[in-house]
Each structure stands twice: as structure tokens, then as C-alpha cells.
Amino acid sequence: MHEHIIKQLKNLQTIEPDNGFVSRTRNIFTPNTISIATPSRSFSFFNWQYASAFALVLLCVLAVPFFAFTPEETLASLDTESLASEIQSLPINVELKELNYNQKAQETITNAVSEVSNTDTNHLNESLIRKEEEIIKAEEKVDSSVDDLLNEVIR
Amino acid sequence: MRSEEEILINKAKNSDHTAFRALYDLYVTQIYRFVFLKVGQKQDAEDITQHVFVSAWENISSYEHRGFPFSSWLYRIASNATIDHFRTHRHTIDIETIPEEYLGNEDGEESTIDTALGIETIKAKLKQLEPDQQNVLIMKFVEDKSNKEIAEALQKTEGAIRVIQHRALKQLKTLIDARTHN
């Protein structure tokens, strides 16, 4: 049975396109036909190998001036050894800063406590003394008109 | 030593129109036949065939010769183009809507299986198969392609092609038997 089907399928080989269609379509592929994009020649040459080589060259061109003109300090920051030593010293520096802060705070508290406990006016600073003197002087100002009035009352 | 076809392909890849026209002349008939048997309409088949060759011309720079005939690549483009065609046009072929001439003579005079299997009948039945089954039967028995080449064109293994071919012939026989008994 399959042989009969296969035979009939082979009879389909008689199907052919119209000659007019074949020649019309063939004419599309002529150099003067502008409606169809010509496959880019440059594209055929532009494969991944060329792209990779170009990328490598570009990287070198950009990398050379970067390393040639970058200051050493900048580059030093990229040094892994110095970075490692910096990281190792970080906790110590933090601890030293904390110690300094605690020491200063303790000194300040001690001074404040001693000043409060000292009743002698010598412990006051000069600016406070001057301010107090000015207040006293202001209070000591004599108003002559008041004196005159008091004298009149006495009389 | 490179084959004549390979030389034509390399020339076409370098924008040689004459070389591509030679490739077109070699394959236009079989690609048209393949498309026509799938879509069933002359105008659609011509449009799709033209699209296949234009697409091939525009993308030939990406074609890599792997020892298979150039037609394998063209069949692949054609197969995808027909899928797109059916997706776009949403054609559903109903056997009841197929014109009388496509169904052959039904006046009961066809007593033998040979007369029952007219060309138009087998075309109509072929279109009722799955797309992959159509592809395999057309390429194998209409175009006399090897299983290896069909496998390359349809991106399947040779084993899968043999299975599809077996199922397709069985299905086609069932369809034809059903029509004969009716």
C-alpha cells in the first residue's frame, strides 16, 4: 500500500513554477536592482575573530596612556600589598583614637570637678572676673541728683 | 577540491549576483514545489518562494557550508516561511471547503486504489498531515532527498526523520482509505 502512496507522491514532481514567475524573481537578483539589499561585503569579513582582535588592540591603546600618565599615588592605591597592610592597621588606629578620646574626656571631667569643688575665687577665669567687676562698678555709679534731693530732705 | 556549488556560494557571499542567480536556477523549482504542496495556493507559493530567495540573498554571508547541499539551508528558510505564513494568515484547510477538482472524481467509477489516488487527491490529503510529516514526505519522496539531508534541513536527527516518515505514510494511508471507503 505504501508503494502506491510513494508512487503518487513521486508524481507530484511534475509540479513546476510558472516561467514568468521564475524569470521575474531571477531579475530581482541583478546589480541594478536597488529594492533588495546587497549582502554587505564588509559584514562577511567582519566575523568574531576580527571583532576580538579589534577589541584587544583598543584595550591596549587605552591601557598604555592610563598606566603611563597616571600619578604613582593613584597607582599605589591599587597596590594589593599596601591595601592589605592598610586593612590590617585599621582596627589598631580605631583603638588608638578611642583611647585618646577617653583620655581627653577624663582630663576635662577632672578639671571641671576640681573647679566646682574649689571655693577660692582664684579658680575663676579672668573674663568672668572682669565681667563681675563691671557689674559692681555699674552698681557703684553715683547719681548726683539723688544726693542733692537727699540733702534737701535732711535740711 | 571544492564543488561547483561551493564555488558559487563563495562568490555569492561576495555579492556576486550572477553566482546567486545560478544557485536560484538550480533550486527554485524544488523550493517552489515544496512551498506549493504546503500552502496549496499558487500566488501564496510564489510570494513565499520569492521571499525565501530574497532572504537567502540577504543573509548568505551568515551561511556556513557544512558538507550539505545549499538546498538544505533553503528548505529550512522555506519551512520557517510557511510556518510564518500560516501564523499570519491563520489558514485552516477544511476538507469540506476544498474545491471539487482537488478531491478528484467521486462518482464511484474509481474501483481501484490506483485511480483513487489522483495527484490532486494526494495533494489534498498531504495537507491534512502535521507540518513535519508534510516536510518529510515531500523532501523524501517528491524531492528524493536523503534522510541525512532532510535531518539537516529540519534540524532533527536521522532517527527522528525515519519515525516521522513512518507515521506520515501510515497517516496518509488512513486518510486515503477513509476517502476510498466513503
Short mmCIF file of C-alpha atoms in Angstrom, two decimals:
data_model
loop_
_atom_site.label_atom_id
_atom_site.label_comp_id
_atom_site.label_asym_id
_atom_site.label_seq_id
_atom_site.Cartn_x
_atom_site.Cartn_y
_atom_site.Cartn_z
CA MET A 1 0.00 0.00 0.00
CA HIS A 2 2.79 2.42 0.90
CA GLU A 3 4.33 1.76 -2.50
CA HIS A 4 1.22 3.15 -4.15
CA ILE A 5 1.32 6.24 -1.98
CA ILE A 6 5.02 6.74 -2.64
CA LYS A 7 4.39 6.36 -6.36
CA GLN A 8 1.70 9.04 -6.24
CA LEU A 9 3.95 11.29 -4.18
CA LYS A 10 6.61 10.97 -6.87
CA ASN A 11 4.02 12.06 -9.43
CA LEU A 12 3.98 15.41 -7.62
CA GLN A 13 7.41 16.05 -9.14
CA THR A 14 5.55 17.30 -12.19
CA ILE A 15 4.62 20.47 -10.30
CA GLU A 16 6.68 23.38 -11.59
CA PRO A 17 6.60 27.12 -11.10
CA ASP A 18 5.31 29.42 -13.79
CA ASN A 19 8.10 30.54 -16.17
CA GLY A 20 7.06 34.16 -15.84
CA PHE A 21 7.40 33.99 -12.08
CA VAL A 22 10.81 32.32 -12.34
CA SER A 23 12.23 34.99 -14.65
CA ARG A 24 10.64 37.87 -12.70
CA THR A 25 12.16 36.65 -9.47
CA ARG A 26 15.53 35.98 -11.12
CA ASN A 27 15.61 39.61 -12.28
CA ILE A 28 15.46 40.72 -8.66
CA PHE A 29 18.99 39.46 -8.21
CA THR A 30 20.68 41.87 -10.57
CA PRO A 31 23.21 44.55 -9.65
CA ASN A 32 20.84 47.29 -10.82
CA THR A 33 18.03 46.23 -8.52
CA ILE A 34 18.02 48.56 -5.58
CA SER A 35 14.97 47.18 -3.82
CA ILE A 36 16.91 44.22 -2.49
CA ALA A 37 19.71 44.88 -0.08
CA THR A 38 23.02 43.57 -1.31
CA PRO A 39 24.68 41.44 1.32
CA SER A 40 27.28 43.62 2.92
CA ARG A 41 30.75 42.60 1.88
CA SER A 42 32.23 44.17 4.94
CA PHE A 43 29.86 42.16 7.07
CA SER A 44 31.11 38.93 5.55
CA PHE A 45 34.64 39.85 6.57
CA PHE A 46 33.55 41.12 9.93
CA ASN A 47 33.43 38.00 11.99
CA TRP A 48 34.09 37.39 15.65
CA GLN A 49 37.79 36.82 15.16
CA TYR A 50 38.23 40.31 13.75
CA ALA A 51 35.99 41.77 16.43
CA SER A 52 38.04 40.14 19.20
CA ALA A 53 41.32 41.32 17.69
CA PHE A 54 39.97 44.85 17.35
CA ALA A 55 38.77 44.85 20.96
CA LEU A 56 42.21 43.68 22.15
CA VAL A 57 44.02 46.41 20.20
CA LEU A 58 41.59 49.02 21.51
CA LEU A 59 42.18 47.83 25.06
CA CYS A 60 45.95 48.13 24.63
CA VAL A 61 45.66 51.62 23.11
CA LEU A 62 43.53 52.77 26.05
CA ALA A 63 45.58 50.98 28.71
CA VAL A 64 49.01 52.38 27.68
CA PRO A 65 48.21 56.08 28.36
CA PHE A 66 46.37 55.11 31.52
CA PHE A 67 49.40 53.46 33.07
CA ALA A 68 51.88 55.92 31.55
CA PHE A 69 50.24 59.13 32.80
CA THR A 70 48.53 58.11 36.00
CA PRO A 71 50.31 59.51 39.14
CA GLU A 72 52.11 56.98 41.29
CA GLU A 73 49.92 57.81 44.28
CA THR A 74 46.88 56.69 42.30
CA LEU A 75 48.62 53.55 41.29
CA ALA A 76 49.84 52.96 44.81
CA SER A 77 46.25 52.83 45.93
CA LEU A 78 45.83 49.89 43.59
CA ASP A 79 48.77 48.03 45.16
CA THR A 80 47.37 44.94 46.83
CA GLU A 81 50.13 44.74 49.44
CA SER A 82 49.64 48.32 50.62
CA LEU A 83 45.89 47.80 50.62
CA ALA A 84 46.32 44.67 52.73
CA SER A 85 48.59 46.43 55.23
CA GLU A 86 46.15 49.35 55.38
CA ILE A 87 43.30 47.00 56.17
CA GLN A 88 45.38 45.26 58.86
CA SER A 89 46.25 48.58 60.57
CA LEU A 90 42.66 49.85 60.55
CA PRO A 91 41.46 48.30 63.88
CA ILE A 92 44.60 49.48 65.69
CA ASN A 93 44.06 53.07 64.50
CA VAL A 94 40.49 52.93 65.63
CA GLU A 95 41.52 51.73 69.08
CA LEU A 96 44.16 54.48 69.43
CA LYS A 97 41.60 57.14 68.55
CA GLU A 98 39.23 55.78 71.16
CA LEU A 99 41.97 55.83 73.80
CA ASN A 100 42.86 59.45 73.01
CA TYR A 101 39.23 60.48 73.22
CA ASN A 102 38.72 58.72 76.55
CA GLN A 103 41.86 60.29 77.99
CA LYS A 104 40.83 63.84 76.99
CA ALA A 105 37.35 63.32 78.34
CA GLN A 106 38.73 62.13 81.64
CA GLU A 107 41.02 65.18 81.94
CA THR A 108 38.14 67.55 81.20
CA ILE A 109 35.92 65.92 83.82
CA THR A 110 38.72 66.07 86.41
CA ASN A 111 39.27 69.79 85.76
CA ALA A 112 35.59 70.55 85.96
CA VAL A 113 35.19 68.69 89.24
CA SER A 114 38.21 70.44 90.80
CA GLU A 115 36.90 73.87 89.74
CA VAL A 116 33.48 73.19 91.22
CA SER A 117 34.94 71.93 94.48
CA ASN A 118 37.34 74.93 94.82
CA THR A 119 35.62 77.89 96.67
CA ASP A 120 38.54 80.25 96.14
CA THR A 121 37.75 82.98 93.58
CA ASN A 122 41.18 82.46 92.06
CA HIS A 123 39.87 79.48 90.29
CA LEU A 124 37.63 81.72 88.16
CA ASN A 125 38.93 82.81 84.88
CA GLU A 126 39.83 86.38 84.09
CA SER A 127 36.97 87.09 81.77
CA LEU A 128 34.42 86.18 84.43
CA ILE A 129 36.23 88.36 86.97
CA ARG A 130 36.25 91.30 84.57
CA LYS A 131 32.56 90.91 83.87
CA GLU A 132 31.78 90.79 87.60
CA GLU A 133 33.87 93.91 88.20
CA GLU A 134 31.91 95.79 85.54
CA ILE A 135 28.64 94.85 87.21
CA ILE A 136 29.93 96.03 90.55
CA LYS A 137 31.20 99.29 89.05
CA ALA A 138 27.84 99.89 87.45
CA GLU A 139 26.17 99.42 90.79
CA GLU A 140 28.63 101.85 92.40
CA LYS A 141 27.86 104.69 89.98
CA VAL A 142 26.79 107.79 91.97
CA ASP A 143 23.86 109.80 90.81
CA SER A 144 24.44 113.41 91.99
CA SER A 145 20.82 114.45 91.63
CA VAL A 146 19.79 111.79 94.12
CA ASP A 147 22.35 113.15 96.57
CA ASP A 148 21.02 116.67 96.15
CA LEU A 149 17.48 115.57 96.82
CA LEU A 150 18.55 113.66 99.93
CA ASN A 151 20.41 116.70 101.22
CA GLU A 152 17.32 118.83 100.79
CA VAL A 153 15.26 116.30 102.76
CA ILE A 154 17.82 116.32 105.59
CA ARG A 155 17.68 120.04 105.79
CA MET B 1 38.66 20.18 -4.24
CA ARG B 2 35.65 22.38 -3.84
CA SER B 3 32.39 21.55 -5.58
CA GLU B 4 30.90 23.85 -8.19
CA GLU B 5 28.11 24.70 -5.79
CA GLU B 6 30.58 25.69 -3.09
CA ILE B 7 32.35 27.99 -5.54
CA LEU B 8 29.02 29.61 -6.44
CA ILE B 9 28.18 30.07 -2.76
CA ASN B 10 31.51 31.74 -2.03
CA LYS B 11 31.05 34.06 -5.00
CA ALA B 12 27.50 34.88 -3.89
CA LYS B 13 28.80 35.63 -0.40
CA ASN B 14 30.99 38.25 -2.06
CA SER B 15 27.90 39.87 -3.61
CA ASP B 16 28.24 38.12 -6.96
CA HIS B 17 24.72 38.39 -8.40
CA THR B 18 25.47 36.03 -11.28
CA ALA B 19 26.56 33.29 -8.91
CA PHE B 20 23.44 33.70 -6.81
CA ARG B 21 21.24 33.61 -9.92
CA ALA B 22 22.89 30.29 -10.81
CA LEU B 23 22.01 28.95 -7.37
CA TYR B 24 18.49 30.28 -7.82
CA ASP B 25 18.12 28.45 -11.14
CA LEU B 26 19.31 25.24 -9.52
CA TYR B 27 16.82 25.29 -6.67
CA VAL B 28 13.83 27.49 -7.49
CA THR B 29 11.71 24.63 -8.84
CA GLN B 30 12.12 22.33 -5.86
CA ILE B 31 11.65 25.12 -3.34
CA TYR B 32 8.52 26.32 -5.15
CA ARG B 33 7.17 22.74 -5.24
CA PHE B 34 7.89 22.27 -1.54
CA VAL B 35 6.11 25.51 -0.66
CA PHE B 36 3.20 24.94 -3.06
CA LEU B 37 2.47 21.48 -1.63
CA LYS B 38 2.32 23.02 1.82
CA VAL B 39 0.27 26.16 1.14
CA GLY B 40 -1.78 24.89 -1.79
CA GLN B 41 -2.20 28.28 -3.44
CA LYS B 42 -0.17 29.31 -6.49
CA GLN B 43 0.01 33.01 -5.55
CA ASP B 44 0.99 32.28 -1.95
CA ALA B 45 3.56 29.74 -3.12
CA GLU B 46 5.12 32.30 -5.49
CA ASP B 47 5.22 35.00 -2.82
CA ILE B 48 6.80 32.69 -0.26
CA THR B 49 9.30 31.26 -2.76
CA GLN B 50 10.39 34.75 -3.71
CA HIS B 51 10.70 35.65 -0.03
CA VAL B 52 12.85 32.55 0.55
CA PHE B 53 15.37 33.54 -2.13
CA VAL B 54 15.43 37.21 -1.16
CA SER B 55 16.04 36.19 2.44
CA ALA B 56 18.78 33.79 1.31
CA TRP B 57 20.45 36.55 -0.71
CA GLU B 58 20.32 39.00 2.16
CA ASN B 59 21.69 36.50 4.67
CA ILE B 60 24.07 34.46 2.58
CA SER B 61 27.05 35.98 4.41
CA SER B 62 25.98 34.03 7.51
CA TYR B 63 25.71 30.74 5.59
CA GLU B 64 28.33 28.19 6.53
CA HIS B 65 28.93 25.25 4.23
CA ARG B 66 28.93 22.08 6.34
CA GLY B 67 29.03 19.48 3.63
CA PHE B 68 25.29 19.53 2.93
CA PRO B 69 23.74 20.84 -0.27
CA PHE B 70 22.79 24.52 -0.33
CA SER B 71 19.18 23.37 -0.69
CA SER B 72 19.15 22.20 2.94
CA TRP B 73 19.51 25.81 4.03
CA LEU B 74 16.87 26.93 1.53
CA TYR B 75 14.44 24.26 2.74
CA ARG B 76 14.95 25.46 6.29
CA ILE B 77 14.15 29.04 5.28
CA ALA B 78 11.15 27.81 3.28
CA SER B 79 9.86 25.72 6.17
CA ASN B 80 10.07 28.70 8.53
CA ALA B 81 8.46 30.95 5.92
CA THR B 82 5.47 28.65 5.54
CA ILE B 83 5.08 28.47 9.32
CA ASP B 84 5.07 32.28 9.40
CA HIS B 85 2.60 32.31 6.52
CA PHE B 86 0.11 30.10 8.36
CA ARG B 87 0.66 32.01 11.59
CA THR B 88 -0.06 35.31 9.85
CA HIS B 89 -2.93 34.22 7.64
CA ARG B 90 -4.46 31.73 10.08
CA HIS B 91 -5.38 29.44 7.22
CA THR B 92 -7.23 26.37 8.28
CA ILE B 93 -7.83 24.00 5.44
CA ASP B 94 -11.12 22.29 5.87
CA ILE B 95 -11.56 19.29 3.65
CA GLU B 96 -15.18 20.35 3.06
CA THR B 97 -14.05 23.66 1.57
CA ILE B 98 -11.58 22.18 -0.90
CA PRO B 99 -12.86 22.61 -4.46
CA GLU B 100 -14.18 19.57 -6.23
CA GLU B 101 -11.28 19.43 -8.66
CA TYR B 102 -8.89 18.96 -5.74
CA LEU B 103 -10.81 15.98 -4.48
CA GLY B 104 -10.92 14.09 -7.74
CA ASN B 105 -13.79 12.13 -9.25
CA GLU B 106 -16.28 10.88 -6.71
CA ASP B 107 -18.83 9.33 -8.99
CA GLY B 108 -17.99 5.82 -7.85
CA GLU B 109 -16.22 4.79 -11.01
CA GLU B 110 -12.90 4.62 -9.21
CA SER B 111 -12.81 0.99 -8.29
CA THR B 112 -9.10 0.54 -7.87
CA ILE B 113 -6.78 2.18 -5.42
CA ASP B 114 -4.53 3.47 -8.22
CA THR B 115 -7.29 5.51 -9.76
CA ALA B 116 -8.45 6.72 -6.36
CA LEU B 117 -5.01 8.19 -5.68
CA GLY B 118 -5.05 11.02 -8.11
CA ILE B 119 -2.45 13.77 -7.86
CA GLU B 120 -4.99 16.26 -6.63
CA THR B 121 -6.27 13.83 -4.04
CA ILE B 122 -2.87 13.14 -2.61
CA LYS B 123 -2.16 16.87 -2.53
CA ALA B 124 -5.31 17.42 -0.52
CA LYS B 125 -4.55 14.56 1.85
CA LEU B 126 -0.95 15.64 2.24
CA LYS B 127 -2.13 18.98 3.55
CA GLN B 128 -4.03 17.25 6.32
CA LEU B 129 -0.82 15.91 7.83
CA GLU B 130 1.25 17.58 10.51
CA PRO B 131 3.75 20.15 9.12
CA ASP B 132 6.74 17.97 9.99
CA GLN B 133 5.12 14.96 8.32
CA GLN B 134 4.44 17.03 5.20
CA ASN B 135 8.03 18.25 5.15
CA VAL B 136 9.46 14.76 5.42
CA LEU B 137 7.20 13.17 2.81
CA ILE B 138 7.75 15.98 0.29
CA MET B 139 11.51 16.07 0.77
CA LYS B 140 11.88 12.30 0.86
CA PHE B 141 9.54 11.14 -1.91
CA VAL B 142 8.90 14.19 -4.07
CA GLU B 143 12.40 15.66 -3.96
CA ASP B 144 14.33 12.41 -3.38
CA LYS B 145 16.42 13.82 -0.56
CA SER B 146 18.40 11.57 1.75
CA ASN B 147 17.40 11.23 5.40
CA LYS B 148 20.67 12.94 6.31
CA GLU B 149 19.86 15.99 4.23
CA ILE B 150 16.28 16.12 5.50
CA ALA B 151 17.58 15.90 9.06
CA GLU B 152 19.95 18.81 8.38
CA ALA B 153 17.22 20.92 6.78
CA LEU B 154 14.67 20.29 9.53
CA GLN B 155 17.22 20.37 12.37
CA LYS B 156 16.31 16.88 13.56
CA THR B 157 18.11 13.58 13.91
CA GLU B 158 18.01 10.95 11.18
CA GLY B 159 16.22 8.62 13.59
CA ALA B 160 13.52 11.22 14.14
CA ILE B 161 13.13 11.62 10.38
CA ARG B 162 12.61 7.86 9.96
CA VAL B 163 9.96 7.87 12.70
CA ILE B 164 8.16 10.89 11.19
CA GLN B 165 8.28 9.28 7.74
CA HIS B 166 6.78 6.03 9.05
CA ARG B 167 3.99 7.83 10.90
CA ALA B 168 3.31 10.15 7.96
CA LEU B 169 2.88 7.29 5.48
CA LYS B 170 0.63 5.46 7.93
CA GLN B 171 -1.48 8.58 8.50
CA LEU B 172 -1.69 9.30 4.79
CA LYS B 173 -2.84 5.73 4.12
CA THR B 174 -5.54 6.07 6.79
CA LEU B 175 -6.79 9.31 5.22
CA ILE B 176 -6.85 7.81 1.72
CA ASP B 177 -8.54 4.61 2.91
CA ALA B 178 -11.21 6.65 4.67
CA ARG B 179 -11.90 8.57 1.47
CA THR B 180 -11.93 5.40 -0.65
CA HIS B 181 -14.43 3.71 1.66
CA ASN B 182 -16.64 6.78 1.65
#
